């Protein structure tokens, strides 16, 4: 392999922190992963993480934004959403009771993805969901 080439493909999208951008993030994900058996799961994860960024961090404030990154190296899909922080706590699964109407977003992400990594920095939080695909199910983007 040439030192400047890679079989990995990477896409990025920055969105203003308004609720209507969640649907834009979903469409973007669906368009990139069209034909991939994991596209529905990835779309739902993007929806949950984007909504969480807007609802729970500085991303949802005036002039806020959130950022998506989709990487497809061989046999892996890595989908990341980065918020602008502004909270004193890191994102975490809450495991709410049956009557709760909120707090299941990261539980859903954790159930759908093969692994979830949360990275905190002074500038915000990045949550990355990984899907491991066999060679017959790789995206054809």
PDB file of C-alpha atoms in Angstrom:
ATOM      1  CA  UNK A   1       0.000   0.000   0.000  1.00  0.00           C
ATOM      2  CA  UNK A   2       1.245   3.470  -0.842  1.00  0.00           C
ATOM      3  CA  UNK A   3       1.993   5.560   2.255  1.00  0.00           C
ATOM      4  CA  UNK A   4      -0.576   8.231   1.247  1.00  0.00           C
ATOM      5  CA  UNK A   5      -3.459   5.941   0.441  1.00  0.00           C
ATOM      6  CA  UNK A   6      -5.787   4.052   2.670  1.00  0.00           C
ATOM      7  CA  UNK A   7      -8.717   1.749   2.250  1.00  0.00           C
ATOM      8  CA  UNK A   8     -10.518   3.587   5.063  1.00  0.00           C
ATOM      9  CA  UNK A   9     -13.098   6.179   4.064  1.00  0.00           C
ATOM     10  CA  UNK A  10     -13.966   9.093   6.337  1.00  0.00           C
ATOM     11  CA  UNK A  11     -16.829  11.609   6.192  1.00  0.00           C
ATOM     12  CA  UNK A  12     -17.585  14.546   8.476  1.00  0.00           C
ATOM     13  CA  UNK A  13     -20.544  16.837   9.035  1.00  0.00           C
ATOM     14  CA  UNK A  14     -20.974  19.842  11.331  1.00  0.00           C
ATOM     15  CA  UNK A  15     -24.509  20.855  12.272  1.00  0.00           C
ATOM     16  CA  UNK A  16     -25.946  23.852  14.087  1.00  0.00           C
ATOM     17  CA  UNK A  17     -27.337  22.824  17.468  1.00  0.00           C
ATOM     18  CA  UNK A  18     -31.015  23.053  16.581  1.00  0.00           C
ATOM     19  CA  UNK A  19     -33.500  20.154  16.788  1.00  0.00           C
ATOM     20  CA  UNK A  20     -34.224  20.071  13.037  1.00  0.00           C
ATOM     21  CA  UNK A  21     -30.571  19.187  12.431  1.00  0.00           C
ATOM     22  CA  UNK A  22     -31.138  15.752  13.953  1.00  0.00           C
ATOM     23  CA  UNK A  23     -33.103  14.709  10.862  1.00  0.00           C
ATOM     24  CA  UNK A  24     -30.337  16.106   8.654  1.00  0.00           C
ATOM     25  CA  UNK A  25     -27.789  13.998  10.550  1.00  0.00           C
ATOM     26  CA  UNK A  26     -29.970  10.906  10.070  1.00  0.00           C
ATOM     27  CA  UNK A  27     -30.317  11.517   6.308  1.00  0.00           C
ATOM     28  CA  UNK A  28     -26.568  12.075   5.980  1.00  0.00           C
ATOM     29  CA  UNK A  29     -25.865   8.765   7.722  1.00  0.00           C
ATOM     30  CA  UNK A  30     -28.490   6.900   5.701  1.00  0.00           C
ATOM     31  CA  UNK A  31     -27.138   8.289   2.418  1.00  0.00           C
ATOM     32  CA  UNK A  32     -23.560   7.251   3.182  1.00  0.00           C
ATOM     33  CA  UNK A  33     -24.520   3.781   4.413  1.00  0.00           C
ATOM     34  CA  UNK A  34     -27.122   3.065   1.727  1.00  0.00           C
ATOM     35  CA  UNK A  35     -27.122  -0.667   1.035  1.00  0.00           C
ATOM     36  CA  UNK A  36     -25.338  -1.572   4.282  1.00  0.00           C
ATOM     37  CA  UNK A  37     -27.239  -3.996   6.525  1.00  0.00           C
ATOM     38  CA  UNK A  38     -26.353  -1.842   9.558  1.00  0.00           C
ATOM     39  CA  UNK A  39     -27.675   1.432   8.117  1.00  0.00           C
ATOM     40  CA  UNK A  40     -30.888   1.428  10.192  1.00  0.00           C
ATOM     41  CA  UNK A  41     -28.994   0.879  13.444  1.00  0.00           C
ATOM     42  CA  UNK A  42     -26.462   3.586  12.565  1.00  0.00           C
ATOM     43  CA  UNK A  43     -29.235   6.020  11.689  1.00  0.00           C
ATOM     44  CA  UNK A  44     -30.951   5.435  15.043  1.00  0.00           C
ATOM     45  CA  UNK A  45     -27.668   5.891  16.915  1.00  0.00           C
ATOM     46  CA  UNK A  46     -26.979   9.176  15.127  1.00  0.00           C
ATOM     47  CA  UNK A  47     -30.460  10.341  16.012  1.00  0.00           C
ATOM     48  CA  UNK A  48     -30.023   9.500  19.717  1.00  0.00           C
ATOM     49  CA  UNK A  49     -26.531  10.992  20.024  1.00  0.00           C
ATOM     50  CA  UNK A  50     -27.377  14.146  18.079  1.00  0.00           C
ATOM     51  CA  UNK A  51     -30.496  14.753  20.165  1.00  0.00           C
ATOM     52  CA  UNK A  52     -28.500  14.183  23.360  1.00  0.00           C
ATOM     53  CA  UNK A  53     -25.895  16.716  22.229  1.00  0.00           C
ATOM     54  CA  UNK A  54     -28.585  19.339  21.655  1.00  0.00           C
ATOM     55  CA  UNK A  55     -30.572  18.596  24.818  1.00  0.00           C
ATOM     56  CA  UNK A  56     -27.793  18.077  27.347  1.00  0.00           C
ATOM     57  CA  UNK A  57     -24.753  20.134  26.285  1.00  0.00           C
ATOM     58  CA  UNK A  58     -23.682  23.550  25.075  1.00  0.00           C
ATOM     59  CA  UNK A  59     -24.305  22.296  21.535  1.00  0.00           C
ATOM     60  CA  UNK A  60     -27.990  23.192  21.996  1.00  0.00           C
ATOM     61  CA  UNK A  61     -27.323  26.796  23.019  1.00  0.00           C
ATOM     62  CA  UNK A  62     -27.459  29.766  20.642  1.00  0.00           C
ATOM     63  CA  UNK A  63     -24.573  29.418  18.163  1.00  0.00           C
ATOM     64  CA  UNK A  64     -23.912  25.857  19.385  1.00  0.00           C
ATOM     65  CA  UNK A  65     -23.132  22.955  17.089  1.00  0.00           C
ATOM     66  CA  UNK A  66     -22.417  19.239  17.069  1.00  0.00           C
ATOM     67  CA  UNK A  67     -20.168  17.266  14.761  1.00  0.00           C
ATOM     68  CA  UNK A  68     -20.453  13.858  13.156  1.00  0.00           C
ATOM     69  CA  UNK A  69     -17.755  11.618  11.808  1.00  0.00           C
ATOM     70  CA  UNK A  70     -18.270   8.359   9.966  1.00  0.00           C
ATOM     71  CA  UNK A  71     -15.268   6.124   9.339  1.00  0.00           C
ATOM     72  CA  UNK A  72     -15.367   2.920   7.371  1.00  0.00           C
ATOM     73  CA  UNK A  73     -12.087   1.071   7.515  1.00  0.00           C
ATOM     74  CA  UNK A  74     -12.184  -2.567   6.454  1.00  0.00           C
ATOM     75  CA  UNK A  75     -14.727  -4.579   8.487  1.00  0.00           C
ATOM     76  CA  UNK A  76     -15.638  -1.727  10.900  1.00  0.00           C
ATOM     77  CA  UNK A  77     -18.043   1.201  10.897  1.00  0.00           C
ATOM     78  CA  UNK A  78     -17.163   3.877  13.454  1.00  0.00           C
ATOM     79  CA  UNK A  79     -19.790   6.541  13.980  1.00  0.00           C
ATOM     80  CA  UNK A  80     -18.912   9.484  16.252  1.00  0.00           C
ATOM     81  CA  UNK A  81     -20.884  12.457  17.533  1.00  0.00           C
ATOM     82  CA  UNK A  82     -18.992  15.259  19.280  1.00  0.00           C
ATOM     83  CA  UNK A  83     -20.767  17.873  21.369  1.00  0.00           C
ATOM     84  CA  UNK A  84     -19.498  21.159  22.783  1.00  0.00           C
ATOM     85  CA  UNK A  85     -19.523  20.075  26.429  1.00  0.00           C
ATOM     86  CA  UNK A  86     -20.552  22.684  28.941  1.00  0.00           C
ATOM     87  CA  UNK A  87     -21.725  20.152  31.522  1.00  0.00           C
ATOM     88  CA  UNK A  88     -20.005  18.953  34.659  1.00  0.00           C
ATOM     89  CA  UNK A  89     -20.698  15.302  33.961  1.00  0.00           C
ATOM     90  CA  UNK A  90     -19.741  12.952  31.175  1.00  0.00           C
ATOM     91  CA  UNK A  91     -22.438  11.144  29.193  1.00  0.00           C
ATOM     92  CA  UNK A  92     -23.385   7.804  30.714  1.00  0.00           C
ATOM     93  CA  UNK A  93     -26.124   5.226  30.448  1.00  0.00           C
ATOM     94  CA  UNK A  94     -28.697   5.838  33.174  1.00  0.00           C
ATOM     95  CA  UNK A  95     -30.869   2.671  33.179  1.00  0.00           C
ATOM     96  CA  UNK A  96     -34.084   4.492  34.134  1.00  0.00           C
ATOM     97  CA  UNK A  97     -37.152   2.813  35.601  1.00  0.00           C
ATOM     98  CA  UNK A  98     -40.044   1.612  33.457  1.00  0.00           C
ATOM     99  CA  UNK A  99     -42.113   4.744  34.047  1.00  0.00           C
ATOM    100  CA  UNK A 100     -39.332   7.172  33.067  1.00  0.00           C
ATOM    101  CA  UNK A 101     -39.867   9.106  29.843  1.00  0.00           C
ATOM    102  CA  UNK A 102     -36.192  10.044  29.346  1.00  0.00           C
ATOM    103  CA  UNK A 103     -32.761   8.609  29.924  1.00  0.00           C
ATOM    104  CA  UNK A 104     -32.683   5.623  27.588  1.00  0.00           C
ATOM    105  CA  UNK A 105     -30.642   7.112  24.733  1.00  0.00           C
ATOM    106  CA  UNK A 106     -27.230   5.723  25.647  1.00  0.00           C
ATOM    107  CA  UNK A 107     -28.818   2.413  26.650  1.00  0.00           C
ATOM    108  CA  UNK A 108     -30.231   2.172  23.125  1.00  0.00           C
ATOM    109  CA  UNK A 109     -26.873   3.080  21.585  1.00  0.00           C
ATOM    110  CA  UNK A 110     -25.131   0.490  23.756  1.00  0.00           C
ATOM    111  CA  UNK A 111     -27.660  -2.192  22.767  1.00  0.00           C
ATOM    112  CA  UNK A 112     -27.343  -1.524  19.025  1.00  0.00           C
ATOM    113  CA  UNK A 113     -23.591  -1.020  18.658  1.00  0.00           C
ATOM    114  CA  UNK A 114     -20.958  -3.700  19.131  1.00  0.00           C
ATOM    115  CA  UNK A 115     -18.928  -1.296  21.278  1.00  0.00           C
ATOM    116  CA  UNK A 116     -19.324   2.267  22.532  1.00  0.00           C
ATOM    117  CA  UNK A 117     -16.454   4.534  23.585  1.00  0.00           C
ATOM    118  CA  UNK A 118     -16.929   7.865  25.373  1.00  0.00           C
ATOM    119  CA  UNK A 119     -14.066  10.332  25.218  1.00  0.00           C
ATOM    120  CA  UNK A 120     -14.166  13.511  27.297  1.00  0.00           C
ATOM    121  CA  UNK A 121     -12.079  16.617  26.758  1.00  0.00           C
ATOM    122  CA  UNK A 122     -12.223  20.238  27.803  1.00  0.00           C
ATOM    123  CA  UNK A 123     -13.929  21.031  24.506  1.00  0.00           C
ATOM    124  CA  UNK A 124     -16.714  18.470  24.778  1.00  0.00           C
ATOM    125  CA  UNK A 125     -17.577  14.798  24.605  1.00  0.00           C
ATOM    126  CA  UNK A 126     -17.209  12.375  21.734  1.00  0.00           C
ATOM    127  CA  UNK A 127     -19.239   9.199  21.699  1.00  0.00           C
ATOM    128  CA  UNK A 128     -18.168   6.619  19.137  1.00  0.00           C
ATOM    129  CA  UNK A 129     -20.259   3.582  18.278  1.00  0.00           C
ATOM    130  CA  UNK A 130     -18.502   0.739  16.481  1.00  0.00           C
ATOM    131  CA  UNK A 131     -20.088  -1.911  14.296  1.00  0.00           C
ATOM    132  CA  UNK A 132     -17.976  -4.873  13.260  1.00  0.00           C
ATOM    133  CA  UNK A 133     -18.996  -6.262   9.890  1.00  0.00           C
ATOM    134  CA  UNK A 134     -17.887  -9.406   8.149  1.00  0.00           C
ATOM    135  CA  UNK A 135     -16.407  -9.114   4.686  1.00  0.00           C
ATOM    136  CA  UNK A 136     -19.728 -10.020   3.053  1.00  0.00           C
ATOM    137  CA  UNK A 137     -21.596  -7.172   4.789  1.00  0.00           C
ATOM    138  CA  UNK A 138     -19.230  -4.246   4.271  1.00  0.00           C
ATOM    139  CA  UNK A 139     -20.795  -1.003   3.054  1.00  0.00           C
ATOM    140  CA  UNK A 140     -20.480  -0.376  -0.668  1.00  0.00           C
ATOM    141  CA  UNK A 141     -19.896   3.374  -0.487  1.00  0.00           C
TER     142      UNK A 141
END
